[in-house]
Amino acid sequence: MHEWERIPREAARSLARLLPRVEQAFAAAGGNAADWVAFEQRLRREWPRLFELLLGLYGSQYDFFYHLEQLLIAMAQSWSERPLWLKQRDAVREADSEWFQSERMMGGVLYVDRFCGTLNRLREFIPYFNELGLTYLHLMPLFAAPEGNNDGGYAVSSYREVNPQIGTTAELAALAQELDRAGISLVLDFVFNHTSDEHEWARRAQAGDPDYQEFYFLFPDRTMPDAYERTLREIFPTVRRGSFTWRPDMQRWVWTTFNSFQWDLNYANPAVFRAMAAEMLFLANLGVAVLRLDAVPFIWKRLGTNCENQPEAHQIIQAFNAIARVAAPALLFKSEAIVHPDDVLSYISPHECQLSYNPLLMALLWESLATREVKLLAHSLSHRFRLPAGCAWINYLRSHDDIGWTFDDNDARAVGIDPWGHRQFLNAFYTGRFTGSFARGLPFQENPDTGDARVSGTLASLAGLEQALGSGDPQMIDTAIRRIVLLHSVILSIGGIPLLYLGDEVGTVNDYSYVTDPSKAVDSRWVHRPTRNQAGMDHRHDPATASGRIFGELVRLIRLRASLPALRDGAMDVVRSDNRHVLAYVRRAGSQRVLVLANFSEYPQPIAGNLLRMYGPGVELFDVVAERAISANEVLVLQPYQFVWLTPVW
Ligand code: GLC
Ligand code: GLC
């Protein structure tokens, strides 16, 4: 019998054996009959692929069947405990599986502690989020974490306990529901590549419990670490060289891809997979609509490789996806893979991560802003933007992390750019070392061995507002604001979910005070994680201030986007502009079309009428941004950093 015949038969046989036991456990735990029917139906639908994935990952373990049974019982219980409002949301979103492709989708991200202190206080800002048009709110890691340096919460000590300084888990669940009522879906991180060294599992490992030692990668001497390090990339080279940390208390080397207190989990162990699946379902039942899967490339290790983007990493995420479909059907995954564009794409599918950060667009928008030319951006997008149906990009301009110059070297060469030299230039430009640069960024993780570096800085500081405000020159301030609005106009119109880092909407500049805090001083990313910019928010309706101008323009664009059905979903074609400073693309949904043109230079740029006739949705056009009629029979002159969204004249 062939493999493709054998596996479905094995799957069916296993399910037939398992179901009665799972149903029994479900009933014993007080589950009701209607819930069981719904659960069984979805399980039968997802089972063939879940079984095949788990068989591939763990089938050779002698206790495979035991793990399957325990997993199914945990899934069934989680479903029966799922709050009613979430079951209702499951039904609504299952019936409208493209809900997140709407032109009304708008994301925001913030650190609760830095924005307003506590979960309770955050509720007071819901009207502000509504004013901005947010429908998606990512709260940065807020669970229990070690005191002092905890990598901004990415070292999680418990996935079930909110950091007591921020609030309680009950408050988080209540907030999720309150946000939902305000039309905002809650997004939280699923930091599943590693735990902190203070997590219960790590503590037990430290105490010598062999079951928990198998949760991590522990080595008695340098033999294996040396063997792995021959092919590993260093992620935080200025923090610590290599990817392993010596623990004198255990007399062991521990695998720590990131900081020394972040211990990588060993997913080759089915107990780890099962334990993290339970944490995932716990988060789902709190009311999380989207889980941001942190550091996905790193979750599977294979000797002789860079231990990034291994096939098993995909299988693990797909298995989590299948589990979610059964036990928390509305839950979506967002991939955080900040790697080569081909690898970023490999995580995106309805069966893996439906959403993904778009680091390529992010990096190349900054690249275009620095060079005033769009050739690399246009070329890269022309063949790297399209996603499978049912998936969407999260388009952002900066995050809580650094900006790395991710683009494909061959894409660069194809447009006459030397990739290595260009990355050096971009680092110099954005750290202000390049003469004439408008940017005020800081280097992050400069690696003396490889010459690599990344950049930290807020959107406003990188786009020139900090320098301009310092100079007091109204012309420079105006130019910086235009750059900021231009960048946003692209993520608002190009297709996918735009994501705003809260603070950027009022032009928040760098906060250099992190250097006085010893737990942050070594990590320049804190320069762009400032506390709430209350002054900026207070001035948001005052067009005489930079904050007011930026806020006013953004809110106007966000509302405009929400009124244009052509901007839903992700169909986008890059088209010729015949002007190297102008990015041009066509958005369409159904019969609706919008032609977007964006000038990345500080000089006026002409666009020939024949291009407008060729790509525009008609001859008589209307720029909905400037509210101005445009004739495709004439040359269109774009002002410095101007962009137009051209629709037919109705
Ligand atoms: C992700 C986070 C980053 C963190 C790392 C380790 O990349 O975005 O902030 O340092 O994972 O968790
Ligand atoms: C690296 C990793 C990325 C992480 C970042 C943190 O770029 O690939 O996952 O977010 O480092 O700085």
XYZ file of C-alpha atoms and ligand atoms in Angstrom:
674
model
C 0.000 0.000 0.000
C 1.228 3.485 -0.798
C 1.964 6.068 1.857
C -0.850 8.256 0.574
C -3.317 5.431 1.073
C -1.885 4.213 4.335
C -1.913 7.493 6.255
C -5.614 8.311 5.777
C -6.461 4.765 6.833
C -4.281 5.018 9.903
C -5.818 8.397 10.657
C -9.340 7.023 10.440
C -8.473 3.994 12.549
C -6.818 6.106 15.241
C -9.740 8.487 15.368
C -12.217 5.642 15.718
C -10.240 4.362 18.685
C -9.699 7.738 20.263
C -13.101 9.353 19.931
C -14.963 7.289 22.564
C -12.249 7.991 25.142
C -12.201 11.672 24.339
C -15.972 11.888 24.496
C -15.933 10.144 27.851
C -13.375 12.565 29.253
C -15.379 15.438 27.804
C -18.604 14.304 29.456
C -16.826 13.574 32.743
C -15.559 17.164 32.760
C -19.123 18.424 32.420
C -19.150 19.155 28.680
C -22.608 19.372 27.093
C -23.934 17.348 24.174
C -24.331 20.222 21.712
C -20.731 21.280 22.261
C -19.612 17.749 21.646
C -21.455 17.555 18.336
C -19.858 20.781 17.095
C -16.448 19.667 18.300
C -16.672 16.240 16.693
C -17.765 17.730 13.406
C -14.797 20.062 13.209
C -12.422 17.419 14.477
C -13.498 15.015 11.734
C -12.852 17.743 9.187
C -9.371 18.660 10.448
C -8.241 15.272 11.667
C -6.640 13.849 8.507
C -4.202 16.728 8.258
C -3.602 17.062 12.003
C -2.890 13.356 12.253
C -0.522 13.377 9.317
C 1.401 16.356 10.685
C 1.746 14.859 14.145
C 2.632 11.472 12.731
C 5.416 13.118 10.726
C 6.726 14.991 13.745
C 6.238 12.476 16.538
C 5.166 9.168 14.996
C 8.407 7.484 15.921
C 7.917 8.170 19.644
C 6.905 5.023 21.503
C 4.176 6.950 23.364
C 2.761 8.710 20.288
C -0.765 7.408 20.804
C -0.795 8.616 24.396
C 0.141 12.125 23.284
C -2.594 12.105 20.654
C -5.188 11.129 23.220
C -4.069 13.743 25.724
C -4.023 16.405 23.065
C -7.556 15.649 21.920
C -8.850 15.628 25.473
C -7.251 19.011 26.102
C -8.775 20.379 22.892
C -12.248 19.116 23.758
C -12.053 20.540 27.246
C -10.845 23.861 25.997
C -13.758 24.037 23.591
C -16.295 23.260 26.281
C -14.782 25.942 28.505
C -14.734 28.515 25.715
C -16.855 31.504 26.771
C -20.154 31.922 24.983
C -19.279 35.270 23.391
C -16.259 33.647 21.778
C -18.311 30.749 20.465
C -20.615 33.320 18.936
C -17.694 35.153 17.403
C -16.407 31.811 16.084
C -19.704 31.281 14.289
C -19.755 34.774 12.802
C -16.174 34.623 11.583
C -16.409 31.064 10.287
C -19.341 32.207 8.161
C -17.355 35.239 6.958
C -13.853 33.841 6.763
C -12.598 36.882 4.819
C -13.605 39.324 7.551
C -10.043 40.530 8.002
C -9.734 41.529 4.323
C -12.099 44.446 4.815
C -11.054 47.977 3.835
C -12.061 48.918 7.376
C -9.350 46.824 9.014
C -6.818 48.991 10.790
C -4.243 47.798 13.300
C -2.530 49.440 16.249
C 0.170 48.193 18.599
C 1.302 49.411 22.019
C 2.943 48.413 25.278
C 0.305 48.671 28.010
C 2.829 49.580 30.703
C 4.453 52.309 28.618
C 1.228 53.623 27.114
C -0.888 53.941 30.219
C 0.382 51.647 32.973
C -2.416 49.160 33.462
C -5.095 47.189 31.652
C -7.748 49.053 33.562
C -6.495 52.419 32.391
C -6.302 51.165 28.836
C -10.091 50.999 28.737
C -10.191 54.789 28.988
C -8.421 54.982 25.641
C -10.956 52.944 23.690
C -12.607 56.158 22.414
C -9.180 57.274 21.184
C -8.703 53.962 19.365
C -12.124 54.411 17.805
C -11.254 57.932 16.729
C -8.249 56.471 14.928
C -10.428 53.805 13.336
C -8.603 50.868 14.907
C -10.227 47.456 14.488
C -7.230 45.465 15.700
C -5.108 46.137 18.759
C -1.873 44.310 19.507
C -0.876 44.560 23.146
C 2.816 43.861 23.478
C 3.838 41.054 25.859
C 2.164 41.596 29.208
C 2.595 38.299 31.000
C 4.761 37.522 33.991
C 8.436 37.984 33.145
C 11.702 38.327 35.068
C 12.398 41.611 36.852
C 14.791 43.934 35.057
C 15.771 42.970 31.532
C 13.117 40.647 30.099
C 13.452 41.604 26.430
C 10.391 43.809 26.585
C 8.325 40.928 27.942
C 9.493 38.407 25.322
C 10.901 36.273 28.138
C 7.665 34.786 29.436
C 7.562 33.217 32.897
C 3.888 32.245 32.716
C 1.485 32.359 29.804
C -1.458 32.381 32.193
C -0.530 35.163 34.563
C -0.544 38.799 33.594
C 2.370 40.799 34.983
C 0.857 41.955 38.311
C 2.029 45.520 37.716
C -0.141 45.635 34.581
C -3.216 43.847 35.885
C -4.809 40.451 36.181
C -5.765 37.734 33.757
C -9.431 38.356 34.560
C -8.983 42.009 33.620
C -7.379 40.976 30.367
C -10.316 38.710 29.516
C -12.764 41.494 30.362
C -10.805 43.946 28.238
C -10.862 41.549 25.283
C -14.634 41.519 25.406
C -14.892 45.261 25.870
C -12.621 45.836 22.882
C -14.713 43.417 20.865
C -17.828 45.429 21.646
C -15.978 48.517 20.409
C -15.228 46.709 17.139
C -11.598 45.976 18.011
C -10.035 42.510 17.853
C -7.394 41.751 20.464
C -3.982 40.569 19.280
C -1.453 39.056 21.681
C 1.894 37.389 21.270
C 2.415 33.661 21.359
C 6.054 33.546 22.432
C 6.497 29.859 21.795
C 10.112 29.529 20.683
C 11.385 30.037 24.210
C 10.397 30.634 27.818
C 12.178 32.736 30.380
C 14.582 30.931 32.678
C 12.067 31.630 35.474
C 9.187 29.736 33.858
C 7.986 26.772 35.919
C 9.325 24.359 33.265
C 12.773 25.971 33.371
C 12.781 25.978 37.161
C 12.001 22.286 37.243
C 14.756 21.669 34.736
C 17.130 23.656 36.950
C 16.052 21.523 39.909
C 17.135 18.451 37.973
C 13.781 17.032 36.819
C 14.708 15.011 33.718
C 11.242 15.372 32.145
C 11.627 19.145 32.162
C 15.258 19.091 31.185
C 13.974 17.496 27.986
C 11.858 20.604 27.381
C 15.021 22.529 26.516
C 18.380 21.961 24.833
C 20.957 21.230 27.529
C 24.520 20.088 26.900
C 27.183 19.040 29.410
C 30.105 20.398 27.388
C 30.920 22.411 24.258
C 30.840 19.486 21.819
C 27.311 19.990 20.525
C 27.173 23.780 20.955
C 30.372 24.062 18.905
C 28.999 21.729 16.266
C 25.770 23.753 15.965
C 27.500 27.116 16.080
C 29.482 26.309 12.975
C 26.346 27.132 10.956
C 24.272 29.389 13.260
C 23.607 33.095 12.793
C 24.095 35.285 15.864
C 20.928 37.235 16.634
C 22.097 39.481 19.469
C 25.891 39.579 18.987
C 26.431 42.658 21.155
C 24.655 41.010 24.074
C 26.486 37.731 24.006
C 28.486 35.867 21.388
C 27.139 32.539 20.178
C 23.756 30.951 20.812
C 24.393 29.096 24.067
C 24.646 30.119 27.705
C 26.592 28.363 30.462
C 24.536 27.701 33.611
C 26.949 27.115 36.491
C 24.082 25.970 38.752
C 23.248 23.162 36.330
C 26.704 22.689 34.865
C 25.063 22.760 31.462
C 25.104 24.819 28.268
C 21.575 25.961 27.399
C 20.399 26.909 23.900
C 19.505 30.608 23.984
C 18.994 32.052 20.494
C 18.137 35.492 21.876
C 19.125 36.660 25.361
C 20.713 34.329 27.893
C 17.527 34.294 29.966
C 15.388 33.135 26.987
C 15.611 29.361 26.773
C 14.725 27.762 23.452
C 12.105 25.015 23.694
C 12.729 21.599 22.183
C 9.824 20.851 19.840
C 11.239 17.460 18.970
C 9.734 16.510 22.320
C 5.963 15.883 21.933
C 5.431 16.932 25.547
C 6.619 20.425 24.603
C 4.266 20.579 21.658
C 1.354 19.506 23.815
C 2.223 21.871 26.648
C 2.427 24.838 24.292
C -0.796 23.832 22.530
C -2.503 24.055 25.922
C -1.047 27.543 26.493
C -2.230 28.564 23.050
C -5.792 27.437 23.760
C -5.715 29.228 27.085
C -4.828 32.477 25.314
C -7.518 31.835 22.714
C -10.158 31.442 25.414
C -9.166 34.764 26.981
C -10.598 36.368 23.867
C -7.547 36.761 21.669
C -8.573 37.063 18.017
C -5.099 36.929 16.496
C -1.980 35.356 17.938
C 1.301 36.853 16.817
C 3.597 33.864 16.464
C 6.904 35.179 17.728
C 10.223 34.214 16.160
C 8.745 31.413 14.007
C 11.912 30.718 12.009
C 13.777 29.410 15.037
C 11.519 26.711 16.449
C 13.225 23.666 14.956
C 16.923 22.833 15.154
C 18.878 20.680 12.758
C 22.620 20.142 12.997
C 24.522 21.442 9.995
C 21.925 24.099 9.141
C 21.356 27.646 10.373
C 18.430 26.180 12.348
C 16.034 28.672 10.785
C 13.007 27.939 8.605
C 13.334 24.168 8.881
C 10.484 22.110 7.354
C 9.404 20.963 10.813
C 8.860 24.577 11.886
C 6.103 24.714 9.280
C 4.649 21.376 10.361
C 4.466 22.536 13.971
C 2.675 25.757 13.084
C 0.318 23.915 10.760
C -0.484 21.471 13.532
C -1.233 24.381 15.890
C -3.393 25.845 13.132
C -5.398 22.617 12.811
C -5.842 22.498 16.595
C -7.106 26.070 16.580
C -9.564 25.312 13.770
C -11.117 22.628 15.968
C -11.031 24.190 19.428
C -11.018 27.965 18.771
C -12.183 28.299 15.169
C -12.015 32.092 14.838
C -8.406 32.313 15.978
C -5.932 33.580 13.370
C -2.152 33.413 13.345
C 0.201 36.192 12.370
C 3.706 35.153 11.475
C 6.674 37.107 12.748
C 9.395 35.951 10.383
C 11.865 38.738 9.800
C 14.011 36.821 7.341
C 14.651 36.560 3.591
C 11.471 37.379 1.615
C 11.202 33.809 0.257
C 11.246 32.459 3.792
C 8.737 35.045 5.006
C 6.353 33.809 2.321
C 6.816 30.176 3.287
C 4.856 30.677 6.539
C 1.824 32.234 4.879
C -1.109 30.001 3.989
C -4.644 29.475 5.263
C -3.335 26.292 6.880
C -0.363 27.943 8.536
C -0.328 31.691 9.267
C -3.151 33.587 7.590
C -1.415 36.867 8.394
C 2.197 37.930 8.261
C 4.287 40.981 8.875
C 5.561 42.399 5.602
C 9.178 43.277 6.454
C 10.109 43.630 2.789
C 7.667 46.467 2.182
C 8.694 48.054 5.472
C 12.418 47.983 4.716
C 12.065 49.051 1.095
C 9.812 51.996 1.893
C 12.668 53.323 4.023
C 15.083 52.441 1.263
C 13.051 54.495 -1.226
C 12.795 57.386 1.192
C 16.580 57.476 1.556
C 17.409 57.067 -2.141
C 14.369 58.972 -3.506
C 14.111 56.163 -6.042
C 11.552 53.379 -6.161
C 13.229 50.877 -8.467
C 14.087 48.279 -5.835
C 10.725 48.667 -4.133
C 8.757 48.433 -7.371
C 10.756 45.497 -8.705
C 10.541 43.540 -5.438
C 6.827 44.167 -4.967
C 6.063 43.271 -8.570
C 6.855 39.627 -7.910
C 6.709 39.274 -4.121
C 3.483 40.862 -2.973
C 0.863 38.367 -4.068
C -0.387 36.029 -1.345
C -2.518 32.900 -1.431
C -6.278 33.500 -1.155
C -7.440 33.814 2.428
C -4.208 35.451 3.601
C -3.171 39.036 4.218
C -0.085 41.114 4.818
C 0.284 43.205 7.922
C 1.844 46.311 6.447
C 3.814 48.366 8.923
C 6.429 51.102 8.878
C 8.258 50.149 12.026
C 7.656 47.944 15.023
C 9.078 47.656 18.516
C 12.058 45.935 16.857
C 14.905 47.239 14.762
C 14.805 47.743 11.000
C 16.962 45.262 9.108
C 17.712 45.664 5.396
C 15.865 42.616 4.231
C 15.616 42.332 0.462
C 16.714 39.750 -2.015
C 20.262 40.299 -3.281
C 19.297 39.282 -6.791
C 16.391 41.715 -6.818
C 18.924 44.411 -5.970
C 21.367 43.314 -8.670
C 18.537 43.178 -11.209
C 18.042 46.927 -10.769
C 21.756 47.720 -10.693
C 22.252 47.877 -6.925
C 25.161 46.250 -5.106
C 23.423 44.633 -2.139
C 26.270 44.755 0.374
C 27.271 48.319 -0.323
C 23.647 49.385 -0.353
C 23.019 47.961 3.129
C 26.097 49.814 4.370
C 24.728 52.996 2.832
C 21.284 52.488 4.393
C 22.784 51.937 7.830
C 24.907 55.061 7.440
C 21.922 57.046 6.192
C 19.538 56.056 8.962
C 22.056 56.433 11.762
C 22.720 59.958 10.495
C 26.345 59.218 9.571
C 25.707 59.941 5.917
C 26.158 63.614 5.080
C 22.875 65.275 4.279
C 20.776 62.578 5.932
C 17.531 63.717 7.536
C 17.350 60.627 9.778
C 18.167 60.280 13.468
C 18.450 56.559 14.115
C 20.775 54.475 16.229
C 22.692 51.369 15.218
C 21.438 48.065 16.657
C 23.514 44.894 17.056
C 26.493 45.928 14.983
C 28.469 42.792 14.338
C 32.162 43.576 13.924
C 32.807 40.170 12.324
C 30.263 40.430 9.543
C 29.829 44.197 9.236
C 26.070 43.698 9.702
C 23.954 46.144 11.617
C 20.320 47.117 11.959
C 18.664 50.425 12.835
C 16.573 51.681 15.757
C 14.466 54.844 15.823
C 10.857 56.033 15.829
C 9.107 56.662 12.546
C 9.186 60.436 13.058
C 12.895 60.515 13.923
C 13.847 58.311 10.983
C 11.719 60.395 8.617
C 13.410 63.642 9.626
C 10.981 65.236 12.067
C 13.388 65.165 15.010
C 16.088 66.951 13.037
C 13.570 69.404 11.569
C 12.023 70.286 14.930
C 15.540 70.812 16.293
C 16.301 73.246 13.493
C 12.994 75.051 13.906
C 12.868 75.500 10.116
C 9.191 75.407 9.048
C 10.122 74.181 5.564
C 12.051 71.212 6.988
C 9.221 70.428 9.380
C 6.760 70.494 6.522
C 8.942 68.173 4.445
C 9.319 65.698 7.319
C 5.573 65.624 7.863
C 5.039 64.977 4.163
C 7.412 62.011 4.339
C 5.549 60.604 7.332
C 2.172 60.945 5.643
C 3.499 59.518 2.370
C 4.778 56.370 4.067
C 1.443 55.865 5.793
C -0.434 56.437 2.566
C 1.282 53.397 1.070
C 0.526 50.986 3.903
C -3.056 52.297 3.891
C -3.615 51.668 0.218
C -1.398 48.826 -0.978
C -3.455 45.858 0.239
C -3.505 44.067 3.569
C -3.943 45.312 7.108
C -2.121 48.550 7.945
C -0.520 48.535 11.390
C 0.277 51.680 13.311
C 2.711 51.820 16.230
C 0.785 53.975 18.700
C 2.623 57.253 19.138
C 3.545 57.487 15.466
C 0.134 58.997 14.694
C 1.217 62.102 16.611
C 4.818 62.129 15.379
C 6.552 60.864 18.511
C 10.333 61.238 18.292
C 13.114 59.152 19.838
C 13.357 58.816 23.602
C 17.007 58.623 24.595
C 16.352 58.184 28.303
C 16.657 54.389 28.078
C 20.432 54.691 28.478
C 19.985 55.631 32.129
C 18.165 52.362 32.879
C 20.713 49.560 33.266
C 18.167 46.923 32.234
C 17.651 48.701 28.890
C 20.880 50.564 28.186
C 22.407 47.800 26.066
C 19.377 47.556 23.782
C 18.874 50.553 21.474
C 15.390 49.344 20.481
C 14.184 51.152 23.606
C 14.830 54.453 21.845
C 11.714 53.784 19.770
C 9.518 52.409 22.545
C 8.672 55.696 24.260
C 5.963 56.192 26.845
C 2.638 57.717 25.787
C 3.070 61.048 24.047
C 0.332 62.849 25.948
C 1.406 66.271 24.699
C 1.170 65.080 21.117
C -2.239 63.537 21.772
C -3.473 66.745 23.398
C -2.496 68.682 20.264
C -3.938 66.184 17.855
C -6.729 68.491 16.735
C -4.455 71.516 16.381
C -3.218 71.795 12.782
C -0.699 74.411 13.856
C 1.379 71.647 15.475
C 3.294 68.816 13.826
C 1.339 66.302 15.922
C -1.928 67.847 14.848
C -1.037 67.836 11.191
C 0.107 64.228 11.198
C -2.862 63.017 13.211
C -5.335 64.960 11.102
C -3.923 63.648 7.828
C -3.757 60.055 9.046
C -7.291 59.986 10.369
C -8.512 61.477 7.117
C -6.682 58.802 5.102
C -7.872 56.006 7.368
C -11.476 57.113 6.850
C -10.917 57.503 3.133
C -9.542 54.001 2.910
C -12.553 52.661 4.789
C -14.808 54.243 2.160
C -13.055 52.629 -0.823
C -14.044 49.007 -1.466
C -11.269 48.767 -4.087
C -8.799 48.890 -1.193
C -10.081 45.723 0.449
C -8.111 42.478 0.230
C -4.703 42.338 -1.433
C -4.952 42.407 -5.218
C -2.261 44.871 -6.302
C -0.323 45.338 -9.514
C 2.781 47.452 -9.670
C 2.709 49.435 -12.898
C 5.186 51.646 -14.772
C 5.329 55.281 -13.835
C 8.192 56.133 -16.212
C 9.548 58.289 -13.417
C 12.140 56.742 -11.131
C 10.892 58.714 -8.133
C 7.272 57.669 -8.410
C 5.780 54.397 -7.217
C 2.665 53.401 -9.134
C 0.240 50.581 -8.489
C -3.318 49.610 -9.256
C -5.654 48.287 -6.588
C -8.759 46.422 -7.536
C -11.589 44.504 -5.931
C -14.408 43.286 -8.115
C -15.079 45.977 -10.688
C -13.586 48.763 -8.558
C -10.149 50.146 -9.361
C -7.868 52.751 -7.865
C -4.586 53.949 -9.361
C -2.099 55.055 -6.733
C 0.903 57.252 -7.481
C 3.412 58.238 -4.808
C 6.301 60.659 -5.230
C 9.295 59.725 -3.070
C 11.321 62.831 -3.837
C 11.349 66.378 -2.514
C 10.940 67.763 -6.039
C 7.857 67.962 -8.251
C 7.587 64.980 -10.609
C 5.622 64.690 -13.858
C 3.559 61.681 -14.900
C 2.601 61.430 -18.541
C -1.068 61.421 -19.451
C -0.748 58.247 -21.508
C 0.238 56.328 -18.362
C -2.832 57.649 -16.590
C -4.960 56.540 -19.530
C -3.284 53.143 -19.637
C -3.592 52.295 -15.945
C -6.170 54.677 -14.573
C -9.810 53.679 -14.180
C -10.968 56.074 -16.906
C -9.994 59.313 -18.630
C -11.748 61.651 -16.275
C -10.267 60.816 -12.910
C -10.721 62.000 -9.393
C -7.983 62.191 -6.765
C -9.846 61.342 -3.594
C -6.910 62.523 -1.462
C -6.780 66.119 -2.682
C -10.439 65.987 -3.788
C -9.521 67.184 -7.223
C -10.540 66.216 -10.760
C -7.655 65.024 -12.935
C -7.739 64.640 -16.681
C -5.735 61.784 -18.150
C -5.267 63.902 -21.251
C -2.755 66.068 -19.426
C 0.544 65.648 -17.631
C 0.021 65.223 -13.935
C 2.617 66.963 -11.774
C 3.049 65.460 -8.318
C 4.276 67.863 -5.671
C 7.147 66.874 -3.324
C 6.150 63.674 -1.502
C 2.631 63.968 -2.895
C 0.494 60.894 -3.496
C -2.791 60.526 -5.313
C -5.484 57.858 -5.151
C -7.237 58.047 -8.509
C -10.768 56.745 -8.910
C -13.232 57.278 -11.753
C -15.282 60.451 -11.543
C -18.679 59.311 -10.343
C 10.781 38.631 18.368
C 10.448 39.931 19.052
C 11.678 40.539 19.591
C 12.294 39.586 20.550
C 12.502 38.216 19.925
C 12.721 37.184 20.975
O 11.585 38.799 17.269
O 9.799 40.779 18.152
O 11.395 41.761 20.228
O 13.534 40.093 20.954
O 11.383 37.767 19.234
O 11.504 36.847 21.591
C 16.287 39.028 14.135
C 15.296 37.961 14.068
C 13.935 38.500 14.341
C 13.926 39.317 15.609
C 14.969 40.341 15.590
C 15.002 41.023 16.925
O 16.129 39.896 13.063
O 15.308 37.338 12.811
O 13.042 37.456 14.476
O 12.718 39.979 15.726
O 16.195 39.752 15.339
O 15.848 42.110 16.860
